[in-house]
Amino acid sequence: MKAMKNRTLFLVWLGALVFWSCADGRLAVKLDSPQAATIQFSFALGEKTLNLIRNLSGNPNLGIDNRPIEEGLKDLPGVERVSLKSVSPSALEGTLQMNNIPLFLNRIPVGTVSFLSSGGGTLELQFSRNHREALLALFSPDVRDYLDALMAPVMTGERLSRKEYLSLLESVYGVALRREIEQSRLRVSCTVPGTITTITGGTSDGKVGNFSLSVIDFLVLEQPVVLRLSWK
């Protein structure tokens, strides 16, 4: 595998995930208008995951290269500006500004953002097996090879439960990698221009909705992952 390149939605919006197996991923999303949003994010690969990538690549010094990732993100529709930096061989952080959210979601149809003329609005994102092909098309060959090596159902199309997939992962790569991926989470905060009235899949505090998501849920997609919040 070459230096990892990634165009995936999860790095931009939810995540994440070179970074479908990040040990720690955080995104802070601020909806500025019906068109614009600012996203700050950080991702860190777990030690076992990084070692697996290095073994697959044959390069013991391989790390996350921010440059091809940044170039890939700049090509996505609706993206105005991207700034990334590699803070270590296994960690990345940066900021992304979007100036056309509807255009972005037209390209990657996993959700909607609607603002009401009377004030308030709704954000809804849904990730399911129905989106599998669209999401995989955004990955570079390197990332697809990595997901294939992980035998992730999102890549193979096989229908496995969380328990079945974790057992398979352990049988091939051992208990340490299984535990690392099982414990990996993506934490998302979303600040909206109003007071949150309802939220699905998370908790809210005034203008901020918070979601804590298991990476395994994205790798398996046994059930749809739904995030929804409304504000006034």
Coordinates of C-alpha atoms in Angstrom, one line a residue:
M1 CA 0.0 0.0 0.0
K2 CA 1.3 3.5 -0.8
A3 CA 0.9 6.5 1.4
M4 CA -2.7 6.6 2.3
K5 CA -5.0 8.8 0.2
N6 CA -8.6 9.4 1.2
R7 CA -11.6 11.2 -0.2
T8 CA -14.1 9.7 2.2
L9 CA -17.1 11.4 3.5
F10 CA -16.3 10.5 7.1
L11 CA -13.1 12.7 7.1
V12 CA -15.2 15.6 5.8
W13 CA -18.4 15.3 7.7
L14 CA -18.6 12.3 10.0
G15 CA -16.3 10.7 9.4
A16 CA -14.0 9.2 9.5
L17 CA -12.5 6.8 8.9
V18 CA -8.2 6.5 6.4
F19 CA -10.0 6.5 9.5
W20 CA -12.7 3.9 9.6
S21 CA -10.6 2.3 12.2
C22 CA -9.3 5.4 14.1
A23 CA -8.7 4.8 17.8
D24 CA -9.8 8.3 18.4
G25 CA -11.7 10.6 16.0
R26 CA -13.3 14.0 16.8
L27 CA -15.2 16.4 14.6
A28 CA -16.6 19.8 15.6
V29 CA -19.2 21.0 13.0
K30 CA -20.6 24.5 13.0
L31 CA -23.5 25.2 10.7
D32 CA -23.1 28.8 9.7
S33 CA -25.9 29.1 7.1
P34 CA -28.0 26.9 4.8
Q35 CA -24.9 26.8 2.5
A36 CA -21.9 27.1 4.8
A37 CA -20.3 25.1 7.6
T38 CA -16.9 25.0 9.3
I39 CA -15.5 21.6 10.4
Q40 CA -12.6 21.1 12.8
F41 CA -11.3 17.5 13.1
S42 CA -8.6 15.3 14.5
F43 CA -8.0 11.6 14.0
A44 CA -5.5 9.2 15.5
L45 CA -4.9 5.6 14.4
G46 CA -4.4 3.0 17.1
E47 CA -1.0 1.4 17.5
K48 CA -2.1 -2.0 16.3
T49 CA -4.0 -0.5 13.3
L50 CA -0.9 1.5 12.3
N51 CA 1.3 -1.6 12.5
L52 CA -1.2 -3.5 10.3
I53 CA -1.0 -0.7 7.7
R54 CA 2.8 -0.7 7.8
N55 CA 2.9 -4.5 7.4
L56 CA 0.5 -4.4 4.5
S57 CA 2.6 -1.7 2.8
G58 CA 5.9 -3.3 3.5
N59 CA 7.1 0.1 4.8
P60 CA 7.9 0.1 8.6
N61 CA 8.1 3.9 8.7
L62 CA 4.8 4.6 6.9
G63 CA 2.6 7.3 8.5
I64 CA -0.4 9.5 7.6
D65 CA 0.6 12.0 4.9
N66 CA -1.7 15.0 5.0
R67 CA -0.8 16.3 1.5
P68 CA -2.7 13.8 -0.7
I69 CA -5.6 13.8 1.8
E70 CA -5.8 17.6 1.6
E71 CA -5.7 17.5 -2.2
G72 CA -8.5 14.9 -2.3
L73 CA -10.7 16.9 0.0
K74 CA -10.2 20.1 -2.1
D75 CA -11.7 18.3 -5.1
L76 CA -15.0 17.5 -3.3
P77 CA -17.9 19.6 -4.4
G78 CA -19.0 22.3 -2.0
V79 CA -15.6 22.5 -0.3
E80 CA -14.1 26.0 -0.2
R81 CA -10.9 25.6 1.9
V82 CA -9.0 22.8 3.6
S83 CA -6.0 23.0 6.0
L84 CA -4.5 19.8 7.3
K85 CA -1.4 18.8 9.2
S86 CA 0.1 15.5 10.3
V87 CA 0.9 15.9 14.0
S88 CA 2.5 12.4 14.2
P89 CA 2.9 9.4 12.0
S90 CA -0.5 8.2 13.3
A91 CA -2.4 11.4 13.8
L92 CA -4.0 14.2 11.7
E93 CA -5.8 17.4 12.4
G94 CA -7.2 20.2 10.4
T95 CA -10.0 22.5 9.4
L96 CA -12.4 22.4 6.5
Q97 CA -14.8 25.1 5.3
M98 CA -17.8 24.3 3.1
N99 CA -19.6 26.9 1.0
N100 CA -22.2 24.7 -0.6
I101 CA -23.6 22.0 1.6
P102 CA -26.5 21.0 -0.8
L103 CA -24.0 20.4 -3.6
F104 CA -21.9 18.3 -1.3
L105 CA -24.8 16.2 -0.2
N106 CA -26.0 15.8 -3.9
R107 CA -22.7 14.1 -4.6
I108 CA -22.8 12.0 -1.5
P109 CA -26.5 11.3 -0.8
V110 CA -26.4 10.3 2.9
G111 CA -28.4 13.1 4.4
T112 CA -30.1 16.5 4.3
V113 CA -29.7 19.9 5.9
S114 CA -32.8 22.1 5.8
F115 CA -33.3 25.6 7.1
L116 CA -36.8 26.9 7.6
S117 CA -37.8 30.4 6.4
S118 CA -39.5 31.0 9.7
G119 CA -36.3 30.1 11.6
G120 CA -35.0 26.8 12.8
G121 CA -34.0 23.7 10.8
T122 CA -33.1 20.1 10.7
L123 CA -29.9 18.1 10.0
E124 CA -30.3 14.4 9.3
L125 CA -27.6 11.9 8.2
Q126 CA -28.1 8.2 7.6
F127 CA -25.5 5.6 6.8
S128 CA -26.8 2.2 5.7
R129 CA -26.0 -0.6 3.3
N130 CA -27.9 1.3 0.6
H131 CA -25.1 3.9 0.6
R132 CA -22.3 1.3 0.5
E133 CA -21.4 1.6 -3.2
A134 CA -21.5 5.4 -3.2
L135 CA -19.2 5.6 -0.2
L136 CA -16.7 3.1 -1.5
A137 CA -16.4 5.0 -4.7
L138 CA -14.9 7.9 -2.7
F139 CA -12.0 5.8 -1.4
S140 CA -8.6 5.5 -3.1
P141 CA -7.5 2.0 -4.1
D142 CA -5.1 2.1 -1.1
V143 CA -7.9 2.6 1.4
R144 CA -10.1 0.0 -0.3
D145 CA -7.2 -2.5 -0.1
Y146 CA -6.9 -1.7 3.6
L147 CA -10.6 -2.2 4.3
D148 CA -10.5 -5.4 2.3
A149 CA -7.6 -6.7 4.4
L150 CA -9.7 -5.9 7.5
M151 CA -12.5 -8.0 5.8
A152 CA -14.9 -5.1 6.7
P153 CA -18.5 -6.0 5.6
V154 CA -18.8 -2.4 4.3
M155 CA -16.1 -3.4 1.8
T156 CA -17.0 -7.1 1.1
G157 CA -20.8 -6.7 1.1
E158 CA -21.0 -9.7 3.4
R159 CA -23.8 -9.6 6.0
L160 CA -22.2 -10.1 9.4
S161 CA -23.3 -9.1 12.9
R162 CA -21.0 -7.1 15.1
K163 CA -20.2 -10.2 17.1
E164 CA -19.5 -12.3 14.0
Y165 CA -17.2 -9.7 12.5
L166 CA -15.2 -9.2 15.7
S167 CA -14.7 -12.9 15.9
L168 CA -13.5 -13.1 12.4
L169 CA -11.1 -10.1 13.0
E170 CA -9.7 -11.8 16.1
S171 CA -9.2 -15.2 14.3
V172 CA -7.1 -13.5 11.6
Y173 CA -5.3 -10.7 13.4
G174 CA -5.5 -11.5 17.1
V175 CA -7.2 -10.2 20.1
A176 CA -5.2 -7.0 20.4
L177 CA -6.3 -5.6 17.1
R178 CA -9.8 -6.7 17.6
R179 CA -10.0 -4.9 21.0
E180 CA -8.5 -1.7 19.5
I181 CA -11.0 -1.5 16.7
E182 CA -13.9 -2.5 19.0
Q183 CA -13.0 0.3 21.3
S184 CA -12.5 2.9 18.6
R185 CA -15.0 5.8 18.6
L186 CA -15.8 8.8 16.6
R187 CA -17.0 11.8 18.6
V188 CA -19.0 14.5 16.8
S189 CA -20.3 17.8 18.1
C190 CA -22.6 19.9 15.9
T191 CA -23.3 23.6 16.7
V192 CA -26.5 25.0 15.1
P193 CA -27.8 28.6 14.8
G194 CA -30.6 28.0 17.3
T195 CA -31.7 25.9 20.3
I196 CA -31.9 22.2 19.7
T197 CA -35.4 20.8 20.3
T198 CA -35.0 17.2 19.3
I199 CA -32.1 14.9 18.7
T200 CA -31.7 11.2 17.6
G201 CA -28.5 9.2 18.3
G202 CA -27.0 11.7 20.7
T203 CA -27.5 14.3 23.4
S204 CA -27.9 18.1 23.3
D205 CA -26.9 21.1 25.3
G206 CA -28.5 24.3 24.0
K207 CA -27.1 24.9 20.5
V208 CA -24.7 21.9 20.5
G209 CA -25.6 18.3 19.7
N210 CA -23.1 15.6 20.7
F211 CA -22.7 12.1 19.2
S212 CA -20.4 9.3 20.2
L213 CA -20.3 6.6 17.5
S214 CA -18.7 3.2 17.5
V215 CA -16.4 2.7 14.5
I216 CA -17.5 -1.0 14.3
D217 CA -21.1 0.2 13.5
F218 CA -19.7 1.8 10.3
L219 CA -17.5 -1.1 9.4
V220 CA -20.4 -3.6 9.7
L221 CA -23.5 -1.5 9.0
E222 CA -25.6 -4.2 10.6
Q223 CA -28.2 -1.5 11.3
P224 CA -28.4 2.0 9.8
V225 CA -26.5 4.6 11.7
V226 CA -28.9 7.6 12.0
L227 CA -28.0 11.1 13.3
R228 CA -30.7 13.7 13.5
L229 CA -31.3 17.0 15.2
S230 CA -33.8 19.8 14.9
W231 CA -33.5 23.4 16.2
K232 CA -35.6 26.5 16.4

